[in-house]
PDB file of C-alpha atoms in Angstrom:
ATOM      1  CA  MET A   1      87.646 105.965 109.739  1.00 39.00           C
ATOM      2  CA  LYS A   2      90.773 106.494 111.430  1.00 42.00           C
ATOM      3  CA  ARG A   3      93.494 105.438 109.647  1.00 53.00           C
ATOM      4  CA  LYS A   4      96.499 103.823 110.450  1.00 60.00           C
ATOM      5  CA  SER A   5      99.593 105.503 108.720  1.00 71.00           C
ATOM      6  CA  LEU A   6     101.945 102.632 106.502  1.00 74.00           C
ATOM      7  CA  GLU A   7     103.836 105.791 105.434  1.00 74.00           C
ATOM      8  CA  ALA A   8     106.783 103.906 107.109  1.00 73.00           C
ATOM      9  CA  ALA A   9     105.767  99.954 106.604  1.00 80.00           C
ATOM     10  CA  PRO A  10     109.047  98.431 104.970  1.00 79.00           C
ATOM     11  CA  CYS A  11     106.546  96.799 102.500  1.00 87.00           C
ATOM     12  CA  PRO A  12     106.855  98.780  99.260  1.00 89.00           C
ATOM     13  CA  VAL A  13     102.556  96.929  98.647  1.00 89.00           C
ATOM     14  CA  ALA A  14     101.673  99.327 102.309  1.00 88.00           C
ATOM     15  CA  ARG A  15     103.603 102.364 101.494  1.00 88.00           C
ATOM     16  CA  SER A  16     101.595 102.651  97.705  1.00 88.00           C
ATOM     17  CA  LEU A  17      98.623 101.846  99.804  1.00 85.00           C
ATOM     18  CA  ASP A  18      99.419 104.400 102.002  1.00 83.00           C
ATOM     19  CA  VAL A  19      98.983 107.035  99.110  1.00 82.00           C
ATOM     20  CA  ILE A  20      96.833 106.065  96.620  1.00 79.00           C
ATOM     21  CA  GLY A  21      94.472 103.020  98.401  1.00 73.00           C
ATOM     22  CA  ASP A  22      91.557 105.415  98.296  1.00 80.00           C
ATOM     23  CA  TRP A  23      89.130 104.577  95.980  1.00 78.00           C
ATOM     24  CA  TRP A  24      88.554 107.926  95.364  1.00 88.00           C
ATOM     25  CA  SER A  25      91.944 109.136  94.717  1.00 91.00           C
ATOM     26  CA  LEU A  26      92.345 106.438  92.365  1.00 92.00           C
ATOM     27  CA  LEU A  27      89.446 107.389  90.100  1.00 92.00           C
ATOM     28  CA  ILE A  28      90.404 110.804  89.833  1.00 95.00           C
ATOM     29  CA  VAL A  29      93.791 109.533  88.460  1.00 95.00           C
ATOM     30  CA  ARG A  30      91.759 107.101  86.323  1.00 94.00           C
ATOM     31  CA  ASP A  31      89.506 110.296  84.790  1.00 95.00           C
ATOM     32  CA  ALA A  32      93.219 112.231  84.406  1.00 96.00           C
ATOM     33  CA  PHE A  33      94.618 109.752  82.013  1.00 94.00           C
ATOM     34  CA  LEU A  34      90.993 109.421  80.086  1.00 92.00           C
ATOM     35  CA  GLY A  35      91.829 113.263  79.608  1.00 93.00           C
ATOM     36  CA  ARG A  36      89.964 115.143  82.250  1.00 95.00           C
ATOM     37  CA  ARG A  37      91.809 118.210  83.711  1.00 95.00           C
ATOM     38  CA  ARG A  38      89.153 120.357  85.578  1.00 95.00           C
ATOM     39  CA  PHE A  39      87.630 120.201  88.476  1.00 95.00           C
ATOM     40  CA  GLY A  40      84.421 119.536  87.026  1.00 94.00           C
ATOM     41  CA  GLU A  41      84.955 117.389  84.930  1.00 95.00           C
ATOM     42  CA  PHE A  42      86.197 115.581  88.462  1.00 95.00           C
ATOM     43  CA  GLN A  43      82.871 115.948  89.525  1.00 95.00           C
ATOM     44  CA  LYS A  44      80.602 115.466  86.491  1.00 94.00           C
ATOM     45  CA  SER A  45      82.700 112.484  85.614  1.00 92.00           C
ATOM     46  CA  LEU A  46      82.526 111.174  89.815  1.00 91.00           C
ATOM     47  CA  GLY A  47      79.259 112.263  90.555  1.00 89.00           C
ATOM     48  CA  LEU A  48      81.049 113.489  94.517  1.00 87.00           C
ATOM     49  CA  SER A  49      80.861 116.114  96.492  1.00 92.00           C
ATOM     50  CA  LYS A  50      82.841 119.577  96.270  1.00 94.00           C
ATOM     51  CA  ASN A  51      84.214 119.045  99.695  1.00 95.00           C
ATOM     52  CA  ILE A  52      85.753 115.242  98.689  1.00 92.00           C
ATOM     53  CA  LEU A  53      87.260 116.234  95.629  1.00 95.00           C
ATOM     54  CA  THR A  54      88.395 119.316  97.022  1.00 95.00           C
ATOM     55  CA  GLN A  55      89.807 117.182  99.645  1.00 94.00           C
ATOM     56  CA  ARG A  56      91.373 113.942  97.049  1.00 94.00           C
ATOM     57  CA  LEU A  57      93.025 116.654  94.803  1.00 95.00           C
ATOM     58  CA  ARG A  58      94.686 118.255  96.988  1.00 95.00           C
ATOM     59  CA  GLY A  59      96.384 115.355  98.243  1.00 94.00           C
ATOM     60  CA  LEU A  60      96.529 113.868  95.270  1.00 95.00           C
ATOM     61  CA  VAL A  61      98.803 117.555  94.845  1.00 96.00           C
ATOM     62  CA  ASP A  62     100.624 116.902  98.508  1.00 94.00           C
ATOM     63  CA  ASP A  63     102.145 113.572  97.517  1.00 93.00           C
ATOM     64  CA  GLY A  64     102.729 114.345  93.918  1.00 95.00           C
ATOM     65  CA  ILE A  65     100.555 112.608  91.918  1.00 96.00           C
ATOM     66  CA  MET A  66      99.106 115.471  89.839  1.00 97.00           C
ATOM     67  CA  THR A  67      99.735 119.296  89.903  1.00 97.00           C
ATOM     68  CA  GLN A  68      98.021 122.148  89.279  1.00 95.00           C
ATOM     69  CA  VAL A  69      98.568 123.919  85.931  1.00 93.00           C
ATOM     70  CA  PRO A  70      97.110 126.965  84.255  1.00 90.00           C
ATOM     71  CA  ALA A  71      93.899 126.097  81.944  1.00 86.00           C
ATOM     72  CA  SER A  72      94.675 125.307  78.432  1.00 80.00           C
ATOM     73  CA  ASP A  73      93.086 127.513  76.818  1.00 83.00           C
ATOM     74  CA  GLY A  74      94.105 130.560  78.786  1.00 82.00           C
ATOM     75  CA  SER A  75      90.881 130.797  80.882  1.00 83.00           C
ATOM     76  CA  SER A  76      91.768 131.510  84.162  1.00 81.00           C
ATOM     77  CA  TYR A  77      90.200 127.912  85.256  1.00 82.00           C
ATOM     78  CA  GLN A  78      92.851 125.627  87.094  1.00 87.00           C
ATOM     79  CA  GLU A  79      93.907 122.271  85.734  1.00 95.00           C
ATOM     80  CA  TYR A  80      95.070 119.501  87.838  1.00 97.00           C
ATOM     81  CA  ALA A  81      97.622 117.436  85.632  1.00 96.00           C
ATOM     82  CA  LEU A  82      99.222 114.181  86.195  1.00 97.00           C
ATOM     83  CA  THR A  83     103.138 114.441  87.167  1.00 97.00           C
ATOM     84  CA  PRO A  84     105.729 112.016  86.573  1.00 96.00           C
ATOM     85  CA  LYS A  85     104.837 110.540  89.514  1.00 95.00           C
ATOM     86  CA  GLY A  86     101.289 110.077  88.464  1.00 96.00           C
ATOM     87  CA  ARG A  87     101.958 108.446  84.916  1.00 96.00           C
ATOM     88  CA  ASP A  88     103.942 105.588  86.586  1.00 95.00           C
ATOM     89  CA  LEU A  89     100.657 104.839  88.339  1.00 95.00           C
ATOM     90  CA  HIS A  90      99.380 103.244  84.121  1.00 95.00           C
ATOM     91  CA  THR A  91     100.130  99.930  85.249  1.00 96.00           C
ATOM     92  CA  VAL A  92      98.647  99.980  88.664  1.00 95.00           C
ATOM     93  CA  ILE A  93      95.374 101.291  86.724  1.00 95.00           C
ATOM     94  CA  LEU A  94      95.951  98.510  83.642  1.00 96.00           C
ATOM     95  CA  ALA A  95      96.219  95.712  86.272  1.00 95.00           C
ATOM     96  CA  LEU A  96      93.368  96.469  87.716  1.00 94.00           C
ATOM     97  CA  ARG A  97      90.842  97.033  84.569  1.00 94.00           C
ATOM     98  CA  GLN A  98      92.435  93.709  83.925  1.00 95.00           C
ATOM     99  CA  TRP A  99      90.905  92.311  87.020  1.00 95.00           C
ATOM    100  CA  GLY A 100      87.631  93.804  86.202  1.00 93.00           C
ATOM    101  CA  GLU A 101      87.197  92.826  83.147  1.00 93.00           C
ATOM    102  CA  ASP A 102      88.070  88.932  84.388  1.00 94.00           C
ATOM    103  CA  HIS A 103      86.024  89.142  86.770  1.00 93.00           C
ATOM    104  CA  CYS A 104      83.360  91.837  87.121  1.00 92.00           C
ATOM    105  CA  PHE A 105      81.638  91.589  84.248  1.00 90.00           C
ATOM    106  CA  ASP A 106      79.564  87.714  84.839  1.00 83.00           C
ATOM    107  CA  ALA A 107      76.067  88.853  83.867  1.00 81.00           C
ATOM    108  CA  GLU A 108      77.473  90.869  80.362  1.00 84.00           C
ATOM    109  CA  PRO A 109      80.625  91.909  78.280  1.00 87.00           C
ATOM    110  CA  CYS A 110      82.459  94.425  79.530  1.00 90.00           C
ATOM    111  CA  PRO A 111      81.760  97.972  77.925  1.00 90.00           C
ATOM    112  CA  THR A 112      85.322  99.325  77.012  1.00 92.00           C
ATOM    113  CA  ALA A 113      88.633  98.180  76.285  1.00 94.00           C
ATOM    114  CA  LEU A 114      92.500  99.444  76.560  1.00 95.00           C
ATOM    115  CA  VAL A 115      94.276  99.703  73.059  1.00 96.00           C
ATOM    116  CA  GLU A 116      97.280 101.419  71.472  1.00 97.00           C
ATOM    117  CA  ARG A 117      95.884 104.544  69.538  1.00 96.00           C
ATOM    118  CA  ALA A 118      97.705 103.883  66.798  1.00 97.00           C
ATOM    119  CA  THR A 119      96.535 100.450  65.308  1.00 96.00           C
ATOM    120  CA  GLY A 120      93.534 100.111  67.588  1.00 95.00           C
ATOM    121  CA  LYS A 121      94.447  96.392  69.194  1.00 96.00           C
ATOM    122  CA  PRO A 122      93.695  95.956  72.286  1.00 96.00           C
ATOM    123  CA  VAL A 123      97.377  95.979  74.940  1.00 97.00           C
ATOM    124  CA  ARG A 124      99.752  93.295  75.971  1.00 97.00           C
ATOM    125  CA  ARG A 125      97.586  91.432  79.282  1.00 96.00           C
ATOM    126  CA  LEU A 126     100.131  92.020  81.672  1.00 97.00           C
ATOM    127  CA  THR A 127     101.345  88.594  83.622  1.00 96.00           C
ATOM    128  CA  VAL A 128     104.144  88.134  86.362  1.00 96.00           C
ATOM    129  CA  GLN A 129     106.961  86.521  84.260  1.00 97.00           C
ATOM    130  CA  ALA A 130     110.677  85.924  84.919  1.00 97.00           C
ATOM    131  CA  GLU A 131     113.599  88.149  83.871  1.00 96.00           C
ATOM    132  CA  ASP A 132     113.433  86.446  80.775  1.00 95.00           C
ATOM    133  CA  GLY A 133     109.807  85.892  80.377  1.00 94.00           C
ATOM    134  CA  ARG A 134     108.355  83.327  81.430  1.00 96.00           C
ATOM    135  CA  PRO A 135     105.280  83.466  83.085  1.00 95.00           C
ATOM    136  CA  LEU A 136     105.490  83.078  86.616  1.00 96.00           C
ATOM    137  CA  GLY A 137     102.464  81.068  89.148  1.00 91.00           C
ATOM    138  CA  LEU A 138     101.669  82.814  92.635  1.00 88.00           C
ATOM    139  CA  GLY A 139     103.950  79.661  94.648  1.00 90.00           C
ATOM    140  CA  GLU A 140     107.022  80.123  91.522  1.00 95.00           C
ATOM    141  CA  THR A 141     108.061  83.486  93.447  1.00 95.00           C
ATOM    142  CA  MET A 142     109.056  84.759  96.853  1.00 94.00           C
ATOM    143  CA  VAL A 143     109.420  88.633  99.034  1.00 94.00           C
ATOM    144  CA  VAL A 144     113.417  88.805  99.952  1.00 93.00           C
ATOM    145  CA  ALA A 145     115.566  90.912 101.630  1.00 87.00           C
ATOM    146  CA  PRO A 146     117.807  91.530  99.357  1.00 71.00           C
ATOM    147  CA  ALA A 147     121.414  90.627 100.378  1.00 56.00           C
ATOM    148  CA  GLY A 148     123.781  93.261 101.560  1.00 50.00           C
TER     149      GLY A 148
ATOM    150  CA  MET B   1      82.016 107.467 105.602  1.00 39.00           C
ATOM    151  CA  LYS B   2      79.261 106.701 103.126  1.00 41.00           C
ATOM    152  CA  ARG B   3      80.713 104.458  99.932  1.00 53.00           C
ATOM    153  CA  LYS B   4      78.613 104.816  96.855  1.00 60.00           C
ATOM    154  CA  SER B   5      78.763 101.859  95.316  1.00 71.00           C
ATOM    155  CA  LEU B   6      79.963 101.419  92.048  1.00 75.00           C
ATOM    156  CA  GLU B   7      79.176  97.782  91.804  1.00 74.00           C
ATOM    157  CA  ALA B   8      76.947  98.303  88.517  1.00 73.00           C
ATOM    158  CA  ALA B   9      79.337 101.044  86.604  1.00 80.00           C
ATOM    159  CA  PRO B  10      80.770 100.212  83.051  1.00 79.00           C
ATOM    160  CA  CYS B  11      84.639 100.878  83.707  1.00 88.00           C
ATOM    161  CA  PRO B  12      85.918  97.859  85.268  1.00 89.00           C
ATOM    162  CA  VAL B  13      88.853  99.733  86.911  1.00 89.00           C
ATOM    163  CA  ALA B  14      85.694 101.124  89.009  1.00 88.00           C
ATOM    164  CA  ARG B  15      84.510  98.097  89.484  1.00 88.00           C
ATOM    165  CA  SER B  16      87.911  96.267  90.799  1.00 88.00           C
ATOM    166  CA  LEU B  17      87.918  99.271  93.471  1.00 85.00           C
ATOM    167  CA  ASP B  18      84.177  98.669  93.912  1.00 83.00           C
ATOM    168  CA  VAL B  19      85.704  94.423  95.552  1.00 81.00           C
ATOM    169  CA  ILE B  20      88.979  95.218  95.943  1.00 79.00           C
ATOM    170  CA  GLY B  21      89.087  99.317  96.485  1.00 73.00           C
ATOM    171  CA  ASP B  22      90.010  99.385 100.241  1.00 80.00           C
ATOM    172  CA  TRP B  23      93.000  99.489 101.848  1.00 78.00           C
ATOM    173  CA  TRP B  24      93.283  96.338 104.677  1.00 88.00           C
ATOM    174  CA  SER B  25      91.315  94.471 101.882  1.00 91.00           C
ATOM    175  CA  LEU B  26      94.525  94.463  99.586  1.00 92.00           C
ATOM    176  CA  LEU B  27      96.995  94.364 103.016  1.00 92.00           C
ATOM    177  CA  ILE B  28      94.727  91.022 103.604  1.00 95.00           C
ATOM    178  CA  VAL B  29      95.154  90.221 100.282  1.00 95.00           C
ATOM    179  CA  ARG B  30      98.987  90.691 100.120  1.00 94.00           C
ATOM    180  CA  ASP B  31      99.713  88.818 103.531  1.00 95.00           C
ATOM    181  CA  ALA B  32      97.761  85.991 101.920  1.00 96.00           C
ATOM    182  CA  PHE B  33     100.379  85.854  98.863  1.00 94.00           C
ATOM    183  CA  LEU B  34     103.120  85.733 101.866  1.00 92.00           C
ATOM    184  CA  GLY B  35     101.811  83.114 103.059  1.00 92.00           C
ATOM    185  CA  ARG B  36      99.552  83.895 105.930  1.00 95.00           C
ATOM    186  CA  ARG B  37      96.429  82.095 106.365  1.00 95.00           C
ATOM    187  CA  ARG B  38      95.056  82.663 109.718  1.00 95.00           C
ATOM    188  CA  PHE B  39      92.906  85.004 111.795  1.00 95.00           C
ATOM    189  CA  GLY B  40      95.609  85.327 113.965  1.00 94.00           C
ATOM    190  CA  GLU B  41      98.361  85.461 111.505  1.00 95.00           C
ATOM    191  CA  PHE B  42      96.478  88.479 109.627  1.00 95.00           C
ATOM    192  CA  GLN B  43      95.912  90.462 112.993  1.00 95.00           C
ATOM    193  CA  LYS B  44      99.643  90.563 113.954  1.00 94.00           C
ATOM    194  CA  SER B  45     100.939  91.367 110.697  1.00 92.00           C
ATOM    195  CA  LEU B  46      98.693  93.768 110.572  1.00 91.00           C
ATOM    196  CA  GLY B  47      98.188  95.157 113.524  1.00 89.00           C
ATOM    197  CA  LEU B  48      93.683  96.047 113.179  1.00 87.00           C
ATOM    198  CA  SER B  49      90.963  95.126 115.095  1.00 92.00           C
ATOM    199  CA  LYS B  50      88.969  92.015 115.195  1.00 94.00           C
ATOM    200  CA  ASN B  51      86.057  94.082 114.393  1.00 95.00           C
ATOM    201  CA  ILE B  52      87.389  95.605 111.526  1.00 92.00           C
ATOM    202  CA  LEU B  53      89.802  92.224 110.374  1.00 95.00           C
ATOM    203  CA  THR B  54      86.270  90.486 110.884  1.00 95.00           C
ATOM    204  CA  GLN B  55      84.394  92.800 108.473  1.00 94.00           C
ATOM    205  CA  ARG B  56      86.574  92.076 105.791  1.00 94.00           C
ATOM    206  CA  LEU B  57      87.431  88.430 105.734  1.00 96.00           C
ATOM    207  CA  ARG B  58      83.705  88.115 105.417  1.00 95.00           C
ATOM    208  CA  GLY B  59      84.046  91.087 102.716  1.00 94.00           C
ATOM    209  CA  LEU B  60      86.661  88.523 100.800  1.00 95.00           C
ATOM    210  CA  VAL B  61      84.574  85.600 100.974  1.00 96.00           C
ATOM    211  CA  ASP B  62      81.293  87.070 100.338  1.00 94.00           C
ATOM    212  CA  ASP B  63      83.670  88.614  97.091  1.00 93.00           C
ATOM    213  CA  GLY B  64      84.683  85.015  95.721  1.00 95.00           C
ATOM    214  CA  ILE B  65      88.495  86.167  96.460  1.00 96.00           C
ATOM    215  CA  MET B  66      89.586  83.958  99.689  1.00 97.00           C
ATOM    216  CA  THR B  67      87.869  80.760 101.556  1.00 97.00           C
ATOM    217  CA  GLN B  68      87.501  79.466 104.552  1.00 95.00           C
ATOM    218  CA  VAL B  69      89.202  76.108 104.736  1.00 94.00           C
ATOM    219  CA  PRO B  70      90.070  73.305 107.315  1.00 90.00           C
ATOM    220  CA  ALA B  71      93.860  73.913 108.866  1.00 86.00           C
ATOM    221  CA  SER B  72      95.939  72.823 107.224  1.00 80.00           C
ATOM    222  CA  ASP B  73      97.872  70.829 110.429  1.00 83.00           C
ATOM    223  CA  GLY B  74      94.223  68.615 111.115  1.00 82.00           C
ATOM    224  CA  SER B  75      93.635  70.940 114.523  1.00 83.00           C
ATOM    225  CA  SER B  76      90.648  72.800 114.718  1.00 81.00           C
ATOM    226  CA  TYR B  77      91.476  76.301 113.687  1.00 82.00           C
ATOM    227  CA  GLN B  78      89.566  78.234 110.526  1.00 87.00           C
ATOM    228  CA  GLU B  79      92.121  78.797 107.410  1.00 95.00           C
ATOM    229  CA  TYR B  80      91.882  81.398 104.965  1.00 97.00           C
ATOM    230  CA  ALA B  81      92.865  80.550 101.103  1.00 96.00           C
ATOM    231  CA  LEU B  82      92.807  82.895  97.899  1.00 97.00           C
ATOM    232  CA  THR B  83      90.645  81.478  95.057  1.00 97.00           C
ATOM    233  CA  PRO B  84      91.830  81.607  91.480  1.00 96.00           C
ATOM    234  CA  LYS B  85      89.707  85.300  91.978  1.00 95.00           C
ATOM    235  CA  GLY B  86      91.660  86.280  94.659  1.00 96.00           C
ATOM    236  CA  ARG B  87      95.170  85.167  93.228  1.00 96.00           C
ATOM    237  CA  ASP B  88      94.556  86.261  90.201  1.00 95.00           C
ATOM    238  CA  LEU B  89      95.104  89.949  91.670  1.00 95.00           C
ATOM    239  CA  HIS B  90      99.410  88.684  91.862  1.00 95.00           C
ATOM    240  CA  THR B  91      99.294  91.502  89.075  1.00 96.00           C
ATOM    241  CA  VAL B  92      97.316  94.113  90.786  1.00 95.00           C
ATOM    242  CA  ILE B  93     100.027  93.611  94.278  1.00 95.00           C
ATOM    243  CA  LEU B  94     103.011  93.687  91.610  1.00 95.00           C
ATOM    244  CA  ALA B  95     102.233  97.187  89.928  1.00 95.00           C
ATOM    245  CA  LEU B  96     101.560  98.305  93.703  1.00 94.00           C
ATOM    246  CA  ARG B  97     104.667  96.823  94.706  1.00 94.00           C
ATOM    247  CA  GLN B  98     106.626  98.331  91.663  1.00 95.00           C
ATOM    248  CA  TRP B  99     105.084 101.810  92.186  1.00 94.00           C
ATOM    249  CA  GLY B 100     105.715 101.928  95.871  1.00 93.00           C
ATOM    250  CA  GLU B 101     109.922 100.815  95.011  1.00 93.00           C
ATOM    251  CA  ASP B 102     109.923 102.964  92.334  1.00 94.00           C
ATOM    252  CA  HIS B 103     108.210 106.706  94.353  1.00 93.00           C
ATOM    253  CA  CYS B 104     107.245 105.508  98.514  1.00 92.00           C
ATOM    254  CA  PHE B 105     111.938 105.145  99.204  1.00 90.00           C
ATOM    255  CA  ASP B 106     112.948 108.267  98.599  1.00 83.00           C
ATOM    256  CA  ALA B 107     115.177 108.399 101.186  1.00 81.00           C
ATOM    257  CA  GLU B 108     116.220 104.094 102.084  1.00 85.00           C
ATOM    258  CA  PRO B 109     116.734 101.088  99.385  1.00 87.00           C
ATOM    259  CA  CYS B 110     113.334  99.659  99.075  1.00 90.00           C
ATOM    260  CA  PRO B 111     113.938  96.754 101.622  1.00 90.00           C
ATOM    261  CA  THR B 112     112.361  93.570 100.197  1.00 92.00           C
ATOM    262  CA  ALA B 113     111.882  92.795  96.253  1.00 94.00           C
ATOM    263  CA  LEU B 114     110.006  90.147  94.412  1.00 95.00           C
ATOM    264  CA  VAL B 115     112.398  87.522  93.030  1.00 96.00           C
ATOM    265  CA  GLU B 116     111.222  83.800  91.162  1.00 97.00           C
ATOM    266  CA  ARG B 117     111.988  81.024  93.470  1.00 96.00           C
ATOM    267  CA  ALA B 118     114.175  78.971  91.912  1.00 97.00           C
ATOM    268  CA  THR B 119     116.584  81.647  90.882  1.00 96.00           C
ATOM    269  CA  GLY B 120     116.737  84.215  93.226  1.00 95.00           C
ATOM    270  CA  LYS B 121     116.076  87.209  90.163  1.00 96.00           C
ATOM    271  CA  PRO B 122     113.461  89.474  90.082  1.00 96.00           C
ATOM    272  CA  VAL B 123     110.310  89.227  88.637  1.00 97.00           C
ATOM    273  CA  ARG B 124     110.752  91.435  85.282  1.00 97.00           C
ATOM    274  CA  ARG B 125     108.549  94.997  85.593  1.00 96.00           C
ATOM    275  CA  LEU B 126     105.767  95.317  84.589  1.00 97.00           C
ATOM    276  CA  THR B 127     104.477  97.773  81.886  1.00 96.00           C
ATOM    277  CA  VAL B 128     102.062  98.723  79.248  1.00 96.00           C
ATOM    278  CA  GLN B 129     102.381  97.215  75.839  1.00 97.00           C
ATOM    279  CA  ALA B 130     101.331  96.948  72.610  1.00 97.00           C
ATOM    280  CA  GLU B 131     100.302  93.582  71.553  1.00 96.00           C
ATOM    281  CA  ASP B 132     103.800  92.765  69.601  1.00 95.00           C
ATOM    282  CA  GLY B 133     105.850  93.549  73.479  1.00 94.00           C
ATOM    283  CA  ARG B 134     106.530  97.809  72.363  1.00 96.00           C
ATOM    284  CA  PRO B 135     106.527  99.771  74.871  1.00 95.00           C
ATOM    285  CA  LEU B 136     103.447 102.158  75.273  1.00 96.00           C
ATOM    286  CA  GLY B 137     103.233 106.131  76.567  1.00 91.00           C
ATOM    287  CA  LEU B 138     100.593 107.059  78.858  1.00 88.00           C
ATOM    288  CA  GLY B 139      99.525 109.536  75.171  1.00 90.00           C
ATOM    289  CA  GLU B 140      99.955 106.260  72.524  1.00 95.00           C
ATOM    290  CA  THR B 141      96.744 104.060  74.412  1.00 95.00           C
ATOM    291  CA  MET B 142      93.392 104.804  74.695  1.00 94.00           C
ATOM    292  CA  VAL B 143      89.560 103.343  76.367  1.00 94.00           C
ATOM    293  CA  VAL B 144      87.492 102.464  73.151  1.00 93.00           C
ATOM    294  CA  ALA B 145      83.951 100.573  73.269  1.00 87.00           C
ATOM    295  CA  PRO B 146      84.564  97.821  70.811  1.00 71.00           C
ATOM    296  CA  ALA B 147      82.866  97.325  68.023  1.00 56.00           C
ATOM    297  CA  GLY B 148      79.769  95.026  67.979  1.00 50.00           C
TER     298      GLY B 148
END
């Protein structure tokens, strides 16, 4: 499928999707959040071909979301680690998780939860809020061009 | 490109991406948040072919994210409105906006902002937080199978 580039779009949502709006790329990032670092680990987890995985990992490296690093155990394997730009996708992944928990498990409960490591308690729900923390519904927000 | 279905994956992130992990579908949802309702409005905004737009809108309706409604002006046009399930994507779109603002405007400032309609003030940043509101870094969270 030919993909129109939205790299230069004025909308930050479109630009984000231009970079990470690929199903596999975001699942690779999710796997990296779960601690996976090696080609074989991603391949086993995602069940996708070497070709596609190679291509997606290269894209993530080119876009500055992941970086290749020497293996943590001193072996000759290359590993992939998230950069700060990649780590900042944590909020995007959590928003996707929350929506999936809410809307994609009709017949059974969601089998996993994101918790604080130290306490084991679920993380706080993400919501759209005003500057002072009041919850905002869809009709209470709008997109504007900042003054100046 | 053949797409493996992750509809029955145990991970809520994978299930979300199975439903909305398509570049165009999320941009249609973004457009609906911006107030667009008609086929022609989506087509003009997104610049994509009638075929692809028809297919993506049908997918969004089939997945319960949008619904077809009579035109708000009483004309014979059909309009598309977000369902509650679709409106819940607001947090996902905001997370994508925030990441785009932070990482996809190197050379120039992002030309738009999401603000509270009543005050004109930017909405609060989304962050991953503990139950009591403390900010949590990537290493401070983990995915677990809930007890029971």
